[in-house]
Structure formats: C-alpha cells, structure tokens
mmCIF file of C-alpha atoms in Angstrom:
data_model
loop_
_atom_site.group_PDB
_atom_site.id
_atom_site.type_symbol
_atom_site.label_atom_id
_atom_site.label_comp_id
_atom_site.label_asym_id
_atom_site.label_seq_id
_atom_site.Cartn_x
_atom_site.Cartn_y
_atom_site.Cartn_z
ATOM 1 C CA ASP A 1 -0.297 47.777 -82.733
ATOM 2 C CA ALA A 2 2.503 46.370 -84.844
ATOM 3 C CA GLY A 3 0.609 46.805 -88.077
ATOM 4 C CA VAL A 4 0.402 44.179 -90.795
ATOM 5 C CA ILE A 5 3.418 41.911 -90.651
ATOM 6 C CA GLN A 6 4.784 40.159 -93.700
ATOM 7 C CA SER A 7 7.617 37.697 -94.016
ATOM 8 C CA PRO A 8 10.034 37.326 -95.555
ATOM 9 C CA ARG A 9 10.744 40.885 -96.677
ATOM 10 C CA HIS A 10 12.915 39.651 -99.506
ATOM 11 C CA GLU A 11 12.993 36.282 -101.204
ATOM 12 C CA VAL A 12 15.286 35.153 -103.976
ATOM 13 C CA THR A 13 14.665 31.725 -105.377
ATOM 14 C CA GLU A 14 15.257 29.679 -108.459
ATOM 15 C CA MET A 15 12.680 28.804 -111.034
ATOM 16 C CA GLY A 16 10.744 25.721 -110.093
ATOM 17 C CA GLN A 17 11.100 26.157 -106.350
ATOM 18 C CA GLU A 18 8.178 26.526 -103.981
ATOM 19 C CA VAL A 19 7.747 29.930 -102.371
ATOM 20 C CA THR A 20 5.596 30.694 -99.330
ATOM 21 C CA LEU A 21 4.781 34.237 -98.305
ATOM 22 C CA ARG A 22 3.309 34.920 -94.892
ATOM 23 C CA CYS A 23 1.058 37.591 -93.476
ATOM 24 C CA LYS A 24 -0.188 38.467 -90.010
ATOM 25 C CA PRO A 25 -3.057 40.974 -90.165
ATOM 26 C CA ILE A 26 -3.752 43.617 -87.579
ATOM 27 C CA SER A 27 -5.433 42.095 -84.562
ATOM 28 C CA GLY A 28 -9.205 42.434 -84.760
ATOM 29 C CA HIS A 29 -9.290 42.939 -88.501
ATOM 30 C CA ASN A 30 -11.501 40.454 -90.280
ATOM 31 C CA SER A 31 -10.654 41.122 -93.928
ATOM 32 C CA LEU A 32 -7.346 40.226 -95.532
ATOM 33 C CA PHE A 33 -6.160 41.037 -99.025
ATOM 34 C CA TRP A 34 -3.218 39.878 -101.125
ATOM 35 C CA TYR A 35 -2.045 42.267 -103.857
ATOM 36 C CA ARG A 36 0.800 42.048 -106.317
ATOM 37 C CA GLN A 37 2.741 44.994 -107.700
ATOM 38 C CA THR A 38 4.648 44.835 -110.980
ATOM 39 C CA MET A 39 5.893 47.501 -113.328
ATOM 40 C CA MET A 40 3.723 46.239 -116.156
ATOM 41 C CA ARG A 41 0.449 45.669 -114.351
ATOM 42 C CA GLY A 42 0.699 47.951 -111.337
ATOM 43 C CA LEU A 43 -1.120 46.968 -108.149
ATOM 44 C CA GLU A 44 -3.629 44.188 -108.626
ATOM 45 C CA LEU A 45 -5.684 42.050 -106.296
ATOM 46 C CA LEU A 46 -4.872 38.378 -106.126
ATOM 47 C CA ILE A 47 -7.331 37.145 -103.495
ATOM 48 C CA TYR A 48 -9.175 38.329 -100.427
ATOM 49 C CA PHE A 49 -10.738 36.778 -97.351
ATOM 50 C CA ASN A 50 -13.529 37.883 -95.080
ATOM 51 C CA ASN A 51 -13.670 36.143 -91.711
ATOM 52 C CA ASN A 52 -11.055 33.637 -92.934
ATOM 53 C CA VAL A 53 -13.186 32.617 -95.913
ATOM 54 C CA PRO A 54 -11.912 33.256 -99.454
ATOM 55 C CA ILE A 55 -14.338 35.574 -101.193
ATOM 56 C CA ASP A 56 -12.744 36.306 -104.540
ATOM 57 C CA ASP A 57 -9.716 34.533 -105.981
ATOM 58 C CA SER A 58 -10.292 35.562 -109.570
ATOM 59 C CA GLY A 59 -7.057 37.531 -109.514
ATOM 60 C CA MET A 60 -4.925 34.485 -108.803
ATOM 61 C CA PRO A 61 -2.996 34.110 -112.047
ATOM 62 C CA GLU A 62 -2.757 30.335 -112.283
ATOM 63 C CA ASP A 63 -3.121 27.104 -110.406
ATOM 64 C CA ARG A 64 0.460 27.546 -109.330
ATOM 65 C CA PHE A 65 -0.820 30.135 -106.853
ATOM 66 C CA SER A 66 -2.731 29.206 -103.737
ATOM 67 C CA ALA A 67 -3.670 31.074 -100.583
ATOM 68 C CA LYS A 68 -4.933 29.992 -97.196
ATOM 69 C CA MET A 69 -6.147 31.653 -94.059
ATOM 70 C CA PRO A 70 -6.321 28.951 -91.378
ATOM 71 C CA ASN A 71 -7.180 31.440 -88.633
ATOM 72 C CA ALA A 72 -7.827 35.122 -88.081
ATOM 73 C CA SER A 73 -4.185 35.931 -87.436
ATOM 74 C CA PHE A 74 -2.352 34.218 -90.263
ATOM 75 C CA SER A 75 -2.426 33.822 -94.010
ATOM 76 C CA THR A 76 -0.093 32.311 -96.575
ATOM 77 C CA LEU A 77 0.360 32.766 -100.284
ATOM 78 C CA LYS A 78 2.141 29.894 -101.963
ATOM 79 C CA ILE A 79 3.609 29.676 -105.449
ATOM 80 C CA GLN A 80 4.533 26.213 -106.676
ATOM 81 C CA PRO A 81 6.419 25.980 -108.938
ATOM 82 C CA SER A 82 7.708 29.524 -109.169
ATOM 83 C CA GLU A 83 8.602 31.159 -112.481
ATOM 84 C CA PRO A 84 10.622 34.284 -113.327
ATOM 85 C CA ARG A 85 7.441 36.146 -114.286
ATOM 86 C CA ASP A 86 6.251 35.812 -110.693
ATOM 87 C CA SER A 87 8.927 38.284 -109.649
ATOM 88 C CA ALA A 88 7.080 41.174 -108.010
ATOM 89 C CA VAL A 89 6.319 42.821 -104.708
ATOM 90 C CA TYR A 90 3.522 41.060 -102.879
ATOM 91 C CA PHE A 91 1.520 43.106 -100.405
ATOM 92 C CA CYS A 92 -0.818 41.907 -97.720
ATOM 93 C CA ALA A 93 -3.443 44.296 -96.345
ATOM 94 C CA SER A 94 -6.100 44.038 -93.681
ATOM 95 C CA SER A 95 -9.201 45.967 -92.710
ATOM 96 C CA SER A 96 -12.055 45.836 -90.257
ATOM 97 C CA SER A 97 -15.796 45.703 -90.793
ATOM 98 C CA GLY A 98 -16.463 47.641 -87.631
ATOM 99 C CA LEU A 99 -19.399 49.909 -87.049
ATOM 100 C CA THR A 100 -18.085 52.577 -89.369
ATOM 101 C CA PRO A 101 -18.135 52.076 -93.120
ATOM 102 C CA TYR A 102 -14.915 53.965 -93.420
ATOM 103 C CA ASN A 103 -12.536 51.058 -93.342
ATOM 104 C CA GLU A 104 -9.299 51.786 -95.048
ATOM 105 C CA GLN A 105 -6.937 48.939 -95.737
ATOM 106 C CA PHE A 106 -3.667 48.914 -93.888
ATOM 107 C CA PHE A 107 -0.806 47.501 -95.887
ATOM 108 C CA GLY A 108 2.152 45.446 -94.800
ATOM 109 C CA PRO A 109 5.666 46.360 -95.940
ATOM 110 C CA GLY A 110 5.515 43.872 -98.798
ATOM 111 C CA THR A 111 7.632 40.903 -99.835
ATOM 112 C CA ARG A 112 9.941 41.466 -102.759
ATOM 113 C CA LEU A 113 10.158 38.181 -104.649
ATOM 114 C CA THR A 114 12.807 37.506 -107.250
ATOM 115 C CA VAL A 115 12.665 34.272 -109.202
ATOM 116 C CA LEU A 116 15.833 33.540 -111.149
ATOM 117 C CA ALA B 1 -16.408 47.205 -114.002
ATOM 118 C CA GLN B 2 -14.507 49.650 -111.897
ATOM 119 C CA LYS B 3 -11.587 51.548 -113.296
ATOM 120 C CA VAL B 4 -9.240 54.247 -112.064
ATOM 121 C CA THR B 5 -7.201 56.360 -114.436
ATOM 122 C CA GLN B 6 -4.231 58.444 -113.448
ATOM 123 C CA ALA B 7 -3.212 60.023 -116.716
ATOM 124 C CA GLN B 8 -0.058 61.608 -115.362
ATOM 125 C CA THR B 9 2.675 58.998 -115.269
ATOM 126 C CA GLU B 10 5.411 61.270 -113.958
ATOM 127 C CA ILE B 11 5.493 64.844 -112.713
ATOM 128 C CA SER B 12 8.534 66.855 -111.787
ATOM 129 C CA VAL B 13 8.308 70.126 -109.867
ATOM 130 C CA VAL B 14 10.658 72.442 -108.094
ATOM 131 C CA GLU B 15 10.375 72.661 -104.341
ATOM 132 C CA LYS B 16 7.695 75.048 -103.080
ATOM 133 C CA GLU B 17 5.626 74.743 -106.230
ATOM 134 C CA ASP B 18 2.043 73.541 -105.987
ATOM 135 C CA VAL B 19 1.186 70.347 -107.826
ATOM 136 C CA THR B 20 -2.103 68.590 -108.614
ATOM 137 C CA LEU B 21 -2.369 64.883 -109.243
ATOM 138 C CA ASP B 22 -5.358 63.871 -111.324
ATOM 139 C CA CYS B 23 -7.604 60.877 -110.768
ATOM 140 C CA VAL B 24 -10.619 59.876 -112.827
ATOM 141 C CA TYR B 25 -12.718 56.866 -111.924
ATOM 142 C CA GLU B 26 -15.443 54.711 -113.430
ATOM 143 C CA THR B 27 -18.005 52.722 -111.510
ATOM 144 C CA ARG B 28 -21.630 51.681 -111.787
ATOM 145 C CA ASP B 29 -22.090 51.591 -108.033
ATOM 146 C CA THR B 30 -24.013 54.382 -106.379
ATOM 147 C CA THR B 31 -22.083 53.870 -103.170
ATOM 148 C CA TYR B 32 -18.350 53.691 -103.424
ATOM 149 C CA TYR B 33 -15.200 54.841 -101.705
ATOM 150 C CA LEU B 34 -12.182 56.677 -103.056
ATOM 151 C CA PHE B 35 -8.708 56.618 -101.590
ATOM 152 C CA TRP B 36 -5.258 58.054 -102.065
ATOM 153 C CA TYR B 37 -2.144 56.163 -101.033
ATOM 154 C CA LYS B 38 1.472 57.276 -101.060
ATOM 155 C CA GLN B 39 4.361 54.950 -101.866
ATOM 156 C CA PRO B 40 7.692 56.538 -100.933
ATOM 157 C CA PRO B 41 10.985 55.166 -102.244
ATOM 158 C CA SER B 42 11.127 52.782 -99.294
ATOM 159 C CA GLY B 43 8.209 50.919 -100.869
ATOM 160 C CA GLU B 44 5.474 50.827 -98.262
ATOM 161 C CA LEU B 45 1.944 51.976 -99.050
ATOM 162 C CA VAL B 46 0.758 54.773 -96.809
ATOM 163 C CA PHE B 47 -2.911 55.668 -96.542
ATOM 164 C CA LEU B 48 -3.630 59.368 -97.053
ATOM 165 C CA ILE B 49 -7.381 59.847 -97.362
ATOM 166 C CA ARG B 50 -10.707 58.160 -98.047
ATOM 167 C CA ARG B 51 -13.887 59.687 -99.353
ATOM 168 C CA ASN B 52 -17.324 58.151 -99.783
ATOM 169 C CA SER B 53 -19.528 58.879 -102.741
ATOM 170 C CA PHE B 54 -22.031 60.855 -100.704
ATOM 171 C CA ASP B 55 -19.539 63.310 -99.344
ATOM 172 C CA GLU B 56 -18.388 65.788 -101.954
ATOM 173 C CA GLN B 57 -16.882 68.201 -99.516
ATOM 174 C CA ASN B 58 -13.328 69.072 -100.295
ATOM 175 C CA GLU B 59 -10.813 68.326 -97.605
ATOM 176 C CA ILE B 60 -7.634 69.992 -96.523
ATOM 177 C CA SER B 61 -4.994 68.481 -94.300
ATOM 178 C CA GLY B 62 -1.965 70.658 -93.887
ATOM 179 C CA ARG B 63 -0.353 71.061 -97.301
ATOM 180 C CA TYR B 64 -2.613 68.389 -98.797
ATOM 181 C CA SER B 65 -6.039 68.993 -100.247
ATOM 182 C CA TRP B 66 -8.463 66.866 -102.186
ATOM 183 C CA ASN B 67 -11.135 67.888 -104.667
ATOM 184 C CA PHE B 68 -13.921 65.378 -105.238
ATOM 185 C CA GLN B 69 -16.274 66.144 -108.129
ATOM 186 C CA LYS B 70 -18.889 63.520 -108.777
ATOM 187 C CA SER B 71 -20.077 65.307 -111.924
ATOM 188 C CA THR B 72 -16.744 64.677 -113.608
ATOM 189 C CA SER B 73 -15.905 61.452 -111.704
ATOM 190 C CA SER B 74 -12.698 62.977 -110.476
ATOM 191 C CA PHE B 75 -10.866 62.943 -107.165
ATOM 192 C CA ASN B 76 -7.829 65.156 -107.551
ATOM 193 C CA PHE B 77 -5.055 65.641 -105.025
ATOM 194 C CA THR B 78 -3.132 68.883 -104.589
ATOM 195 C CA ILE B 79 0.082 69.372 -102.661
ATOM 196 C CA THR B 80 0.760 72.994 -101.783
ATOM 197 C CA ALA B 81 4.321 74.249 -101.388
ATOM 198 C CA SER B 82 5.801 70.882 -102.290
ATOM 199 C CA GLN B 83 8.809 69.530 -100.446
ATOM 200 C CA VAL B 84 11.484 67.018 -101.377
ATOM 201 C CA VAL B 85 9.942 64.568 -98.899
ATOM 202 C CA ASP B 86 6.792 64.548 -101.021
ATOM 203 C CA SER B 87 8.685 62.683 -103.738
ATOM 204 C CA ALA B 88 6.873 59.373 -104.110
ATOM 205 C CA VAL B 89 4.434 57.453 -106.238
ATOM 206 C CA TYR B 90 0.846 58.376 -105.468
ATOM 207 C CA PHE B 91 -1.995 55.972 -106.115
ATOM 208 C CA CYS B 92 -5.667 56.718 -106.393
ATOM 209 C CA ALA B 93 -7.958 53.784 -105.619
ATOM 210 C CA LEU B 94 -11.635 52.874 -105.625
ATOM 211 C CA SER B 95 -13.658 50.300 -103.733
ATOM 212 C CA GLU B 96 -17.329 49.419 -103.868
ATOM 213 C CA ASN B 97 -19.787 49.522 -101.022
ATOM 214 C CA SER B 98 -17.385 49.439 -98.134
ATOM 215 C CA GLY B 99 -13.773 49.270 -97.197
ATOM 216 C CA ASN B 100 -13.985 45.528 -96.879
ATOM 217 C CA THR B 101 -13.964 45.044 -100.606
ATOM 218 C CA PRO B 102 -10.859 45.094 -102.758
ATOM 219 C CA LEU B 103 -9.224 48.262 -103.955
ATOM 220 C CA VAL B 104 -8.925 48.962 -107.649
ATOM 221 C CA PHE B 105 -5.817 51.043 -108.126
ATOM 222 C CA GLY B 106 -4.775 53.477 -110.777
ATOM 223 C CA LYS B 107 -1.335 53.060 -112.296
ATOM 224 C CA GLY B 108 0.086 55.735 -110.055
ATOM 225 C CA THR B 109 1.772 59.078 -110.601
ATOM 226 C CA ARG B 110 5.453 59.411 -109.789
ATOM 227 C CA LEU B 111 6.117 62.817 -108.271
ATOM 228 C CA SER B 112 9.645 64.144 -108.104
ATOM 229 C CA VAL B 113 10.231 67.310 -106.118
ATOM 230 C CA ILE B 114 13.553 68.907 -106.910
ATOM 231 C CA ALA B 115 15.352 71.087 -104.407
#
C-alpha cells in the first residue's frame, strides 16, 4: 500500500489567497484525521471523519477553515483567506475500525504551508 | 479532558548511553490507548507502539522498551544503547476508547544522540 498520500508537500502562498490541501487515506480505512503542527501549539487535531462524516470539528480554528470528505478515498482542507499565522505543517492520518481495537493512525508526510 | 505531559523538552546523550523519555497522562476514561510516535528530522510521524489501558505488561522491541504504570499514569519509553539514528522528536499520545478517535499529543521530547 502506498500509505497516506498528501499533496502538495510544500505550499507557499500570499496572505489572502485560498489554499487547498489534499489527502488520500489508505484504502479500506474509514477514519480520517487532519492535524496541524506548530512550534507554539504542537500537534493538534483540526477535524476528523468517520465513514466520510465529520464527527468533531471543534479544533478548526476559524470559519476560514473548512474540510470535506466527498468519498472514502479523498479529503480536502481549505483555508480561505489564508493568513501568516496559518503557517504550519498539516498532517492527514487514517485508521481502520476493523475487528481489532488496536487501530493506530497512519500519518501522511504532511504539507508544509507558508503564508507570506 | 485528556492531557499528555512530556516534561522533558530536550535531551542530549552520547551514543551508546541509555535514555528514558517520560510521559504522564490524564484521562477520565477507563478504557484508553497510549501511543508513541517518532518524528525524525525528515518530518514524518512514525508509529512505534500502542498500549491499551488493560495491558500493563512492559514491552521490549530490540533496543526499545516501554514501561506502562497505571498507578502513576505513566508510559515511559527507554532506548538502550542509543544511536545517532535515534535522534528525533518523540511524541507520546493518548486516545479514548479506540484507535478511531483523535490522538491527544504531548509536546514532544527532542532527543539528540551525539557520536
């Protein structure tokens, strides 16, 4: 399996621009998580989906952030308009609710976002 | 609310020394899962181990070992005979009920192994 795929790997944009981050979870996984990593706040959850349905978006910082999961193999995280304080590494992770309760989350390589 | 504390921000050791990374957690759940992840300089997050709250057996995997003590709410990680390739940031994390719920991460411990 290719693992969790994220694109782009790096994104540099100017303040006010729209940014869209993409994630393809591992095939067969039915849970998808978006995390953000910053020096100040560490790794924090933004939103997660189970079976394509958003379960908890309380970590989404503002209305400028939105996330969708139109099908089991694709999710997007959009920031509009972007601000310099959104600069961070954004990770996508997926996991499976299979028969075992031991379901670790597999992380993608992350997208490093820089907003100038 | 769940919380994970990694009190050691940075640790520096000389190669071949043993090193223990501390992790203390807080949760009201009776069933929960604990994890360790490694983040090397390349930036990816690599899963190392999971432990559920009912299994307090210590585990050893090569040079890595983990000590889970429910009585002190700790899940410490020891690297024996450290190597330069062990240099990374190590995160302890907690999730409730099952792996399909979000991870709550500690702030991480940056380990530097000097040759």
